[in-house]
Amino acid sequence: MTDTMRMDGEFVAHTYSRFPVELVSGSGCIARGSDGKEYIDLGSGIGVNAFGYSDGPWKEAVTAQLDALQHTSNLYYTSPCASLAALLCEKTGFSKVFFSNSGAEANECAVKAARKHAADVRGIASPVIATLINSFHGRTVTTLSATGQDKFHRDFQPLTPGFIHISPDPDALAPLYGMKDLAAVMIECVQGEGGVIPLEKSFTDALVRLRKQTGCLIVCDEVQCGNGRTGRLYSYEHFGFTPDIVSTAKGLGGGLPIGATMMTGEVASVFKPGDHGSTFGGNPVCCAGALSIISRLDEKLLESVRRKGKMVFDRLSGAPGIKSVSGLGLMIGIALERPASEVLKDCM
Ligand SMILES: *Cc1c(COP(=O)(O)O)cnc(C)c1O
């Protein structure tokens, strides 16, 4: 056990059970431990290090911005914030972006936008948002309430009202047609924490029909499956529809904390000055890092993500010890015949 591990155990709140490794540096896909060992990080920092550890162009963008201006506030204009919003809108066709600092916050903004759209545009006083069973939307009380997994809810009652959980099955949408208060349905096109499981296209097609009939919004939580990981810039592109709101974070900043909530159509104009905000949101250093990431996620790179993902799928499917392989692009889940924890221990 290292001094760091002892100190961490004594003073850091015990909300994580960490692996017995202290990482000190890294480059590309290799992380180095204080034990002198090199590790291949297949989890990329939970879908964050889009271009790996210590990526050159990202570091340059971040340090150049650090030298110029590390923070101001949202009382003033800064170029990285405006340029990142413009680039995201240009690449996705969305029309407005709100910047925050994490996935949970990006989802909080999505929930607030959906609720205000319901109130302003549709006159719904007490809007309901449907999310999927086994979804994961974050750890704040509201995003926890949105998360469709009971194990996260226990001990944190009372939760934020206004959420229902449905199964990702076209038939499960039938009762929603009669719900006058339905503001939005929020989905991960590839569930991450829920097991790296893509939705069926029959479900997203049915959801698009529900939206057309009822006027509800579709919110895509692209916090984990966005930013090129699945071989498209955002994973909804695989399913042939455009959501009304997209939240994203993790890979967007290449390792610095940033969340973004993108909006289109009527929902893009519901927020007025004072409706929402964040001290650090749109921070110039984080935005400069994200600009470096997003500007390099071009079609050539996305094509290589799809090709490499297919190669991993093909090699692993049916291989000894592998039960099944799931996911999209390089967002891949592997079900093993042995407990994963044992295999991880052997790998380490
Ligand atoms: C990680 C994750 C979140 C929460 O993001 P934080 O940055 O940890 O707040 C929300 N939704 C999905 C799908 C995630 O994978």
mmCIF file of C-alpha atoms and ligand atoms in Angstrom:
data_model
loop_
_atom_site.group_PDB
_atom_site.id
_atom_site.type_symbol
_atom_site.label_atom_id
_atom_site.label_comp_id
_atom_site.label_asym_id
_atom_site.label_seq_id
_atom_site.Cartn_x
_atom_site.Cartn_y
_atom_site.Cartn_z
ATOM 1 C CA MET A 1 0.000 0.000 0.000
ATOM 2 C CA THR A 2 1.385 3.455 -0.937
ATOM 3 C CA ASP A 3 1.238 6.600 1.235
ATOM 4 C CA THR A 4 -1.320 7.970 -1.210
ATOM 5 C CA MET A 5 -3.566 4.951 -0.684
ATOM 6 C CA ARG A 6 -3.279 5.293 3.118
ATOM 7 C CA MET A 7 -4.073 9.016 3.032
ATOM 8 C CA ASP A 8 -6.936 8.515 0.590
ATOM 9 C CA GLY A 9 -8.385 5.781 2.801
ATOM 10 C CA GLU A 10 -8.240 8.055 5.836
ATOM 11 C CA PHE A 11 -9.384 11.381 4.397
ATOM 12 C CA VAL A 12 -11.351 10.852 1.171
ATOM 13 C CA ALA A 13 -15.058 10.012 1.588
ATOM 14 C CA HIS A 14 -15.542 6.320 0.963
ATOM 15 C CA THR A 15 -17.842 6.603 -2.046
ATOM 16 C CA TYR A 16 -15.542 4.568 -4.351
ATOM 17 C CA SER A 17 -13.930 1.186 -4.060
ATOM 18 C CA ARG A 18 -10.717 1.795 -5.977
ATOM 19 C CA PHE A 19 -8.381 -0.733 -7.580
ATOM 20 C CA PRO A 20 -5.084 -1.042 -5.674
ATOM 21 C CA VAL A 21 -3.172 1.015 -8.246
ATOM 22 C CA GLU A 22 -1.860 4.576 -7.935
ATOM 23 C CA LEU A 23 -1.576 6.112 -11.383
ATOM 24 C CA VAL A 24 1.142 8.713 -11.829
ATOM 25 C CA SER A 25 1.400 9.377 -15.568
ATOM 26 C CA GLY A 26 0.284 8.214 -18.970
ATOM 27 C CA SER A 27 0.574 8.607 -22.705
ATOM 28 C CA GLY A 28 -1.760 7.380 -25.420
ATOM 29 C CA CYS A 29 -3.651 4.344 -24.134
ATOM 30 C CA ILE A 30 -0.945 3.516 -21.566
ATOM 31 C CA ALA A 31 -1.242 4.570 -17.918
ATOM 32 C CA ARG A 32 1.747 4.191 -15.581
ATOM 33 C CA GLY A 33 1.484 3.214 -11.923
ATOM 34 C CA SER A 34 3.652 4.180 -8.955
ATOM 35 C CA ASP A 35 4.593 0.469 -8.951
ATOM 36 C CA GLY A 36 6.436 1.050 -12.254
ATOM 37 C CA LYS A 37 3.941 -1.084 -14.180
ATOM 38 C CA GLU A 38 2.239 -0.007 -17.406
ATOM 39 C CA TYR A 39 -1.483 -0.554 -17.827
ATOM 40 C CA ILE A 40 -3.583 -0.446 -20.999
ATOM 41 C CA ASP A 41 -6.610 1.628 -20.037
ATOM 42 C CA LEU A 42 -9.478 0.014 -21.940
ATOM 43 C CA GLY A 43 -11.963 2.129 -19.970
ATOM 44 C CA SER A 44 -10.335 5.424 -21.103
ATOM 45 C CA GLY A 45 -11.103 7.031 -17.744
ATOM 46 C CA ILE A 46 -14.790 6.034 -18.077
ATOM 47 C CA GLY A 47 -15.183 7.281 -21.623
ATOM 48 C CA VAL A 48 -13.352 10.565 -21.001
ATOM 49 C CA ASN A 49 -9.846 10.446 -22.481
ATOM 50 C CA ALA A 50 -11.019 10.569 -26.093
ATOM 51 C CA PHE A 51 -7.494 10.945 -27.486
ATOM 52 C CA GLY A 52 -5.747 9.134 -24.662
ATOM 53 C CA TYR A 53 -3.447 10.340 -21.923
ATOM 54 C CA SER A 54 -1.287 13.411 -22.434
ATOM 55 C CA ASP A 55 -2.597 14.058 -25.949
ATOM 56 C CA GLY A 56 -0.381 16.687 -27.652
ATOM 57 C CA PRO A 57 -2.856 18.930 -29.527
ATOM 58 C CA TRP A 58 -5.255 18.951 -26.555
ATOM 59 C CA LYS A 59 -2.445 19.886 -24.152
ATOM 60 C CA GLU A 60 -1.367 22.715 -26.459
ATOM 61 C CA ALA A 61 -4.900 24.100 -26.706
ATOM 62 C CA VAL A 62 -5.383 23.922 -22.940
ATOM 63 C CA THR A 63 -2.012 25.429 -21.970
ATOM 64 C CA ALA A 64 -2.307 28.240 -24.541
ATOM 65 C CA GLN A 65 -5.655 29.183 -23.012
ATOM 66 C CA LEU A 66 -4.200 28.880 -19.476
ATOM 67 C CA ASP A 67 -1.512 31.361 -20.443
ATOM 68 C CA ALA A 68 -4.124 33.778 -21.741
ATOM 69 C CA LEU A 69 -7.107 33.620 -19.317
ATOM 70 C CA GLN A 70 -8.074 30.799 -16.934
ATOM 71 C CA HIS A 71 -11.496 32.037 -15.873
ATOM 72 C CA THR A 72 -13.654 35.067 -15.988
ATOM 73 C CA SER A 73 -17.363 34.597 -15.411
ATOM 74 C CA ASN A 74 -20.475 34.401 -17.477
ATOM 75 C CA LEU A 75 -20.787 38.179 -17.140
ATOM 76 C CA TYR A 76 -18.321 38.499 -20.033
ATOM 77 C CA TYR A 77 -17.802 37.009 -23.491
ATOM 78 C CA THR A 78 -14.924 34.598 -24.189
ATOM 79 C CA SER A 79 -13.944 33.184 -27.552
ATOM 80 C CA PRO A 80 -13.505 29.462 -26.624
ATOM 81 C CA CYS A 81 -17.056 29.294 -25.219
ATOM 82 C CA ALA A 82 -18.642 30.953 -28.272
ATOM 83 C CA SER A 83 -16.472 28.992 -30.728
ATOM 84 C CA LEU A 84 -17.255 25.637 -29.084
ATOM 85 C CA ALA A 85 -21.000 26.351 -29.119
ATOM 86 C CA ALA A 86 -20.772 27.353 -32.787
ATOM 87 C CA LEU A 87 -18.782 24.227 -33.701
ATOM 88 C CA LEU A 88 -21.195 21.902 -31.864
ATOM 89 C CA CYS A 89 -24.181 23.547 -33.582
ATOM 90 C CA GLU A 90 -22.480 23.402 -36.980
ATOM 91 C CA LYS A 91 -21.705 19.689 -36.572
ATOM 92 C CA THR A 92 -25.103 18.641 -35.167
ATOM 93 C CA GLY A 93 -27.616 21.110 -36.594
ATOM 94 C CA PHE A 94 -28.713 22.096 -33.068
ATOM 95 C CA SER A 95 -29.261 25.797 -32.441
ATOM 96 C CA LYS A 96 -28.333 26.591 -28.805
ATOM 97 C CA VAL A 97 -25.887 25.163 -26.238
ATOM 98 C CA PHE A 98 -25.738 25.593 -22.463
ATOM 99 C CA PHE A 99 -22.390 24.747 -20.826
ATOM 100 C CA SER A 100 -21.995 23.228 -17.375
ATOM 101 C CA ASN A 101 -19.359 21.115 -15.626
ATOM 102 C CA SER A 102 -20.498 17.486 -15.611
ATOM 103 C CA GLY A 103 -22.894 14.952 -17.040
ATOM 104 C CA ALA A 104 -25.309 15.259 -14.143
ATOM 105 C CA GLU A 105 -25.445 19.029 -14.623
ATOM 106 C CA ALA A 106 -25.962 18.658 -18.377
ATOM 107 C CA ASN A 107 -28.946 16.449 -17.545
ATOM 108 C CA GLU A 108 -30.229 18.879 -14.896
ATOM 109 C CA CYS A 109 -30.284 21.525 -17.634
ATOM 110 C CA ALA A 110 -32.068 19.116 -20.000
ATOM 111 C CA VAL A 111 -34.728 18.464 -17.347
ATOM 112 C CA LYS A 112 -35.187 22.189 -16.667
ATOM 113 C CA ALA A 113 -35.438 22.951 -20.406
ATOM 114 C CA ALA A 114 -37.993 20.147 -20.923
ATOM 115 C CA ARG A 115 -40.046 21.345 -17.942
ATOM 116 C CA LYS A 116 -39.991 24.981 -19.064
ATOM 117 C CA HIS A 117 -40.909 23.971 -22.611
ATOM 118 C CA ALA A 118 -43.851 21.985 -21.217
ATOM 119 C CA ALA A 119 -44.992 24.971 -19.147
ATOM 120 C CA ASP A 120 -44.394 27.760 -21.694
ATOM 121 C CA VAL A 121 -45.349 26.056 -24.938
ATOM 122 C CA ARG A 122 -47.877 23.411 -23.876
ATOM 123 C CA GLY A 123 -49.349 24.839 -20.657
ATOM 124 C CA ILE A 124 -48.490 21.755 -18.588
ATOM 125 C CA ALA A 125 -48.417 22.654 -14.885
ATOM 126 C CA SER A 126 -46.884 19.459 -13.517
ATOM 127 C CA PRO A 127 -44.808 17.864 -16.283
ATOM 128 C CA VAL A 128 -43.739 14.221 -16.270
ATOM 129 C CA ILE A 129 -40.534 12.905 -17.822
ATOM 130 C CA ALA A 130 -40.322 9.218 -18.703
ATOM 131 C CA THR A 131 -36.912 7.529 -18.538
ATOM 132 C CA LEU A 132 -35.861 3.937 -19.119
ATOM 133 C CA ILE A 133 -35.479 1.096 -16.681
ATOM 134 C CA ASN A 134 -31.748 0.440 -16.124
ATOM 135 C CA SER A 135 -30.835 3.932 -17.287
ATOM 136 C CA PHE A 136 -28.205 6.079 -15.598
ATOM 137 C CA HIS A 137 -28.463 9.859 -15.604
ATOM 138 C CA GLY A 138 -26.295 11.028 -12.692
ATOM 139 C CA ARG A 139 -25.924 11.437 -8.923
ATOM 140 C CA THR A 140 -27.636 14.719 -8.086
ATOM 141 C CA VAL A 141 -31.035 14.236 -6.462
ATOM 142 C CA THR A 142 -32.926 15.051 -9.670
ATOM 143 C CA THR A 143 -30.750 13.022 -12.027
ATOM 144 C CA LEU A 144 -30.875 10.191 -9.469
ATOM 145 C CA SER A 145 -34.658 10.421 -9.672
ATOM 146 C CA ALA A 146 -34.382 10.205 -13.452
ATOM 147 C CA THR A 147 -32.135 7.134 -13.158
ATOM 148 C CA GLY A 148 -34.223 3.992 -13.601
ATOM 149 C CA GLN A 149 -32.380 1.784 -11.113
ATOM 150 C CA ASP A 150 -33.840 1.276 -7.631
ATOM 151 C CA LYS A 151 -30.481 0.494 -6.053
ATOM 152 C CA PHE A 152 -29.431 4.129 -6.509
ATOM 153 C CA HIS A 153 -32.686 5.444 -4.972
ATOM 154 C CA ARG A 154 -32.559 3.628 -1.647
ATOM 155 C CA ASP A 155 -31.400 5.841 1.257
ATOM 156 C CA PHE A 156 -31.879 9.100 -0.679
ATOM 157 C CA GLN A 157 -35.612 9.647 -0.331
ATOM 158 C CA PRO A 158 -37.563 11.746 -0.987
ATOM 159 C CA LEU A 159 -36.661 11.935 -4.676
ATOM 160 C CA THR A 160 -37.606 14.707 -7.111
ATOM 161 C CA PRO A 161 -41.161 14.073 -8.342
ATOM 162 C CA GLY A 162 -42.142 14.025 -12.020
ATOM 163 C CA PHE A 163 -40.292 10.939 -13.286
ATOM 164 C CA ILE A 164 -41.641 7.579 -14.415
ATOM 165 C CA HIS A 165 -39.584 4.623 -15.622
ATOM 166 C CA ILE A 166 -40.564 2.462 -18.577
ATOM 167 C CA SER A 167 -38.950 -0.476 -20.324
ATOM 168 C CA PRO A 168 -37.246 0.112 -23.696
ATOM 169 C CA ASP A 169 -40.009 -1.716 -25.535
ATOM 170 C CA PRO A 170 -42.345 -0.156 -28.156
ATOM 171 C CA ASP A 171 -45.343 -1.621 -26.277
ATOM 172 C CA ALA A 172 -44.325 0.232 -23.120
ATOM 173 C CA LEU A 173 -45.017 3.522 -24.942
ATOM 174 C CA ALA A 174 -48.743 2.746 -25.440
ATOM 175 C CA PRO A 175 -49.873 4.128 -22.025
ATOM 176 C CA LEU A 176 -47.918 7.339 -22.683
ATOM 177 C CA TYR A 177 -50.265 8.366 -25.515
ATOM 178 C CA GLY A 178 -52.958 9.156 -22.937
ATOM 179 C CA MET A 179 -50.698 11.090 -20.560
ATOM 180 C CA LYS A 180 -51.539 14.799 -20.898
ATOM 181 C CA ASP A 181 -48.641 15.823 -18.649
ATOM 182 C CA LEU A 182 -45.932 13.958 -20.559
ATOM 183 C CA ALA A 183 -43.209 16.542 -21.234
ATOM 184 C CA ALA A 184 -40.404 14.326 -22.511
ATOM 185 C CA VAL A 185 -38.927 10.876 -22.839
ATOM 186 C CA MET A 186 -35.248 10.715 -21.935
ATOM 187 C CA ILE A 187 -33.055 7.917 -23.252
ATOM 188 C CA GLU A 188 -29.471 6.770 -23.664
ATOM 189 C CA CYS A 189 -29.255 5.362 -27.206
ATOM 190 C CA VAL A 190 -26.540 3.095 -25.814
ATOM 191 C CA GLN A 191 -27.033 2.493 -22.105
ATOM 192 C CA GLY A 192 -23.623 2.799 -20.457
ATOM 193 C CA GLU A 193 -23.776 2.026 -16.732
ATOM 194 C CA GLY A 194 -26.802 -0.171 -17.465
ATOM 195 C CA GLY A 195 -24.556 -2.643 -19.319
ATOM 196 C CA VAL A 196 -23.406 -1.146 -22.669
ATOM 197 C CA ILE A 197 -26.684 -1.974 -24.393
ATOM 198 C CA PRO A 198 -27.859 -0.182 -27.549
ATOM 199 C CA LEU A 199 -31.577 0.456 -27.898
ATOM 200 C CA GLU A 200 -33.520 -1.337 -30.631
ATOM 201 C CA LYS A 201 -34.355 0.844 -33.632
ATOM 202 C CA SER A 202 -37.972 -0.378 -33.348
ATOM 203 C CA PHE A 203 -38.080 1.403 -29.962
ATOM 204 C CA THR A 204 -36.630 4.724 -31.151
ATOM 205 C CA ASP A 205 -38.955 4.592 -34.202
ATOM 206 C CA ALA A 206 -41.919 4.108 -31.868
ATOM 207 C CA LEU A 207 -40.666 6.987 -29.734
ATOM 208 C CA VAL A 208 -40.523 9.288 -32.755
ATOM 209 C CA ARG A 209 -44.180 8.350 -33.514
ATOM 210 C CA LEU A 210 -45.108 9.165 -29.896
ATOM 211 C CA ARG A 211 -43.431 12.568 -30.197
ATOM 212 C CA LYS A 212 -45.269 13.342 -33.421
ATOM 213 C CA GLN A 213 -48.671 12.448 -31.924
ATOM 214 C CA THR A 214 -48.314 13.948 -28.438
ATOM 215 C CA GLY A 215 -45.846 16.831 -28.798
ATOM 216 C CA CYS A 216 -43.552 15.434 -26.108
ATOM 217 C CA LEU A 217 -39.812 16.011 -26.447
ATOM 218 C CA ILE A 218 -37.089 13.414 -26.950
ATOM 219 C CA VAL A 219 -34.033 13.949 -24.759
ATOM 220 C CA CYS A 220 -30.877 11.975 -25.504
ATOM 221 C CA ASP A 221 -28.389 11.544 -22.682
ATOM 222 C CA GLU A 222 -25.178 11.329 -24.698
ATOM 223 C CA VAL A 223 -22.958 11.850 -21.663
ATOM 224 C CA GLN A 224 -21.245 8.506 -22.139
ATOM 225 C CA CYS A 225 -22.192 7.391 -25.671
ATOM 226 C CA GLY A 226 -21.499 10.763 -27.326
ATOM 227 C CA ASN A 227 -18.418 12.494 -28.704
ATOM 228 C CA GLY A 228 -17.402 9.889 -31.254
ATOM 229 C CA ARG A 229 -17.277 6.830 -29.032
ATOM 230 C CA THR A 230 -19.841 4.852 -31.018
ATOM 231 C CA GLY A 231 -18.432 5.805 -34.428
ATOM 232 C CA ARG A 232 -20.836 8.722 -34.915
ATOM 233 C CA LEU A 233 -20.364 12.131 -33.326
ATOM 234 C CA TYR A 234 -23.544 11.463 -31.276
ATOM 235 C CA SER A 235 -25.053 8.014 -31.007
ATOM 236 C CA TYR A 236 -28.628 9.022 -31.959
ATOM 237 C CA GLU A 237 -27.267 9.404 -35.511
ATOM 238 C CA HIS A 238 -27.206 5.578 -35.761
ATOM 239 C CA PHE A 239 -30.966 5.521 -35.192
ATOM 240 C CA GLY A 240 -32.111 7.989 -37.871
ATOM 241 C CA PHE A 241 -33.841 10.637 -35.782
ATOM 242 C CA THR A 242 -32.990 13.995 -34.211
ATOM 243 C CA PRO A 243 -33.723 14.564 -30.531
ATOM 244 C CA ASP A 244 -34.985 17.907 -29.193
ATOM 245 C CA ILE A 245 -32.387 18.037 -26.421
ATOM 246 C CA VAL A 246 -28.982 16.343 -26.168
ATOM 247 C CA SER A 247 -26.876 16.317 -23.028
ATOM 248 C CA THR A 248 -23.227 15.368 -23.118
ATOM 249 C CA ALA A 249 -20.062 15.503 -21.009
ATOM 250 C CA LYS A 250 -17.438 12.768 -20.363
ATOM 251 C CA GLY A 251 -15.405 12.655 -23.617
ATOM 252 C CA LEU A 252 -16.255 16.224 -24.613
ATOM 253 C CA GLY A 253 -13.472 17.873 -22.601
ATOM 254 C CA GLY A 254 -10.792 15.222 -23.130
ATOM 255 C CA GLY A 255 -10.246 15.128 -19.337
ATOM 256 C CA LEU A 256 -11.323 18.550 -18.116
ATOM 257 C CA PRO A 257 -14.769 18.920 -16.544
ATOM 258 C CA ILE A 258 -17.369 20.207 -18.985
ATOM 259 C CA GLY A 259 -20.988 19.399 -19.710
ATOM 260 C CA ALA A 260 -23.092 20.634 -22.619
ATOM 261 C CA THR A 261 -26.819 20.659 -23.250
ATOM 262 C CA MET A 262 -27.813 21.202 -26.866
ATOM 263 C CA MET A 263 -31.301 22.297 -27.844
ATOM 264 C CA THR A 264 -33.195 22.667 -31.104
ATOM 265 C CA GLY A 265 -36.594 23.885 -32.291
ATOM 266 C CA GLU A 266 -38.953 25.608 -29.842
ATOM 267 C CA VAL A 267 -37.085 24.309 -26.813
ATOM 268 C CA ALA A 268 -33.980 26.277 -27.864
ATOM 269 C CA SER A 269 -35.667 29.551 -26.978
ATOM 270 C CA VAL A 270 -37.329 28.724 -23.634
ATOM 271 C CA PHE A 271 -34.414 29.892 -21.462
ATOM 272 C CA LYS A 272 -34.236 33.623 -20.760
ATOM 273 C CA PRO A 273 -31.525 35.490 -18.776
ATOM 274 C CA GLY A 274 -31.731 34.305 -15.172
ATOM 275 C CA ASP A 275 -33.460 30.977 -15.875
ATOM 276 C CA HIS A 276 -30.306 28.905 -15.567
ATOM 277 C CA GLY A 277 -26.605 29.410 -14.926
ATOM 278 C CA SER A 278 -23.291 28.113 -13.672
ATOM 279 C CA THR A 279 -20.208 29.872 -12.299
ATOM 280 C CA PHE A 280 -17.743 27.619 -14.096
ATOM 281 C CA GLY A 281 -19.921 26.634 -17.064
ATOM 282 C CA GLY A 282 -18.309 27.668 -20.348
ATOM 283 C CA ASN A 283 -14.907 28.028 -18.639
ATOM 284 C CA PRO A 284 -12.419 29.114 -21.346
ATOM 285 C CA VAL A 285 -9.797 26.443 -20.508
ATOM 286 C CA CYS A 286 -12.324 23.603 -20.569
ATOM 287 C CA CYS A 287 -13.896 24.969 -23.763
ATOM 288 C CA ALA A 288 -10.471 25.308 -25.434
ATOM 289 C CA GLY A 289 -9.781 21.638 -24.603
ATOM 290 C CA ALA A 290 -13.210 20.580 -25.914
ATOM 291 C CA LEU A 291 -12.682 22.585 -29.128
ATOM 292 C CA SER A 292 -9.511 20.580 -29.748
ATOM 293 C CA ILE A 293 -11.431 17.315 -29.224
ATOM 294 C CA ILE A 294 -14.569 18.105 -31.233
ATOM 295 C CA SER A 295 -12.680 19.666 -34.153
ATOM 296 C CA ARG A 296 -10.725 16.412 -34.621
ATOM 297 C CA LEU A 297 -13.767 14.096 -34.500
ATOM 298 C CA ASP A 298 -14.133 14.227 -38.268
ATOM 299 C CA GLU A 299 -15.677 11.635 -40.588
ATOM 300 C CA LYS A 300 -12.307 9.955 -41.202
ATOM 301 C CA LEU A 301 -11.742 9.391 -37.502
ATOM 302 C CA LEU A 302 -15.340 8.264 -36.906
ATOM 303 C CA GLU A 303 -14.988 5.772 -39.742
ATOM 304 C CA SER A 304 -11.900 4.327 -38.075
ATOM 305 C CA VAL A 305 -13.821 4.025 -34.780
ATOM 306 C CA ARG A 306 -16.504 2.004 -36.593
ATOM 307 C CA ARG A 307 -13.886 -0.172 -38.315
ATOM 308 C CA LYS A 308 -11.909 -0.833 -35.120
ATOM 309 C CA GLY A 309 -15.106 -1.505 -33.193
ATOM 310 C CA LYS A 310 -16.154 -4.087 -35.765
ATOM 311 C CA MET A 311 -12.738 -5.727 -35.550
ATOM 312 C CA VAL A 312 -13.021 -6.044 -31.759
ATOM 313 C CA PHE A 313 -16.576 -7.393 -32.094
ATOM 314 C CA ASP A 314 -15.544 -9.954 -34.718
ATOM 315 C CA ARG A 315 -12.483 -11.151 -32.802
ATOM 316 C CA LEU A 316 -14.244 -11.442 -29.448
ATOM 317 C CA SER A 317 -17.587 -12.890 -30.536
ATOM 318 C CA GLY A 318 -17.501 -16.608 -29.863
ATOM 319 C CA ALA A 319 -13.942 -16.526 -28.487
ATOM 320 C CA PRO A 320 -13.133 -18.773 -25.511
ATOM 321 C CA GLY A 321 -14.347 -17.377 -22.188
ATOM 322 C CA ILE A 322 -16.570 -14.751 -23.848
ATOM 323 C CA LYS A 323 -20.324 -15.018 -23.290
ATOM 324 C CA SER A 324 -21.368 -12.078 -25.436
ATOM 325 C CA VAL A 325 -20.243 -8.735 -26.843
ATOM 326 C CA SER A 326 -22.495 -5.664 -26.996
ATOM 327 C CA GLY A 327 -22.326 -1.972 -27.824
ATOM 328 C CA LEU A 328 -21.635 0.272 -30.809
ATOM 329 C CA GLY A 329 -18.334 1.409 -32.329
ATOM 330 C CA LEU A 330 -15.650 1.425 -29.639
ATOM 331 C CA MET A 331 -18.180 1.616 -26.810
ATOM 332 C CA ILE A 332 -18.039 -2.086 -26.125
ATOM 333 C CA GLY A 333 -19.252 -4.298 -23.299
ATOM 334 C CA ILE A 334 -17.924 -7.808 -22.876
ATOM 335 C CA ALA A 335 -19.831 -10.410 -20.836
ATOM 336 C CA LEU A 336 -17.416 -13.048 -19.577
ATOM 337 C CA GLU A 337 -17.925 -16.598 -18.416
ATOM 338 C CA ARG A 338 -15.831 -15.854 -15.292
ATOM 339 C CA PRO A 339 -16.600 -12.984 -12.903
ATOM 340 C CA ALA A 340 -15.112 -9.806 -14.440
ATOM 341 C CA SER A 341 -13.392 -8.929 -11.156
ATOM 342 C CA GLU A 342 -11.259 -12.100 -11.352
ATOM 343 C CA VAL A 343 -10.190 -11.363 -14.918
ATOM 344 C CA LEU A 344 -9.362 -7.764 -13.995
ATOM 345 C CA LYS A 345 -7.180 -8.990 -11.153
ATOM 346 C CA ASP A 346 -5.307 -11.320 -13.512
ATOM 347 C CA CYS A 347 -4.833 -8.511 -16.047
ATOM 348 C CA MET A 348 -3.462 -6.152 -13.389
HETATM 349 C C1 LIG B 1 -21.518 9.294 -16.296
HETATM 350 C C2 LIG B 1 -22.910 9.542 -16.739
HETATM 351 C C3 LIG B 1 -23.677 10.612 -16.209
HETATM 352 C C4 LIG B 1 -23.176 11.476 -15.082
HETATM 353 O O1 LIG B 1 -22.065 12.222 -15.441
HETATM 354 P P1 LIG B 1 -21.167 12.918 -14.306
HETATM 355 O O2 LIG B 1 -20.166 13.707 -15.075
HETATM 356 O O3 LIG B 1 -20.559 11.823 -13.485
HETATM 357 O O4 LIG B 1 -22.080 13.773 -13.494
HETATM 358 C C5 LIG B 1 -24.930 10.835 -16.747
HETATM 359 N N1 LIG B 1 -25.424 10.063 -17.730
HETATM 360 C C6 LIG B 1 -24.724 9.037 -18.265
HETATM 361 C C7 LIG B 1 -25.316 8.251 -19.372
HETATM 362 C C8 LIG B 1 -23.460 8.728 -17.767
HETATM 363 O O5 LIG B 1 -22.780 7.687 -18.263
#
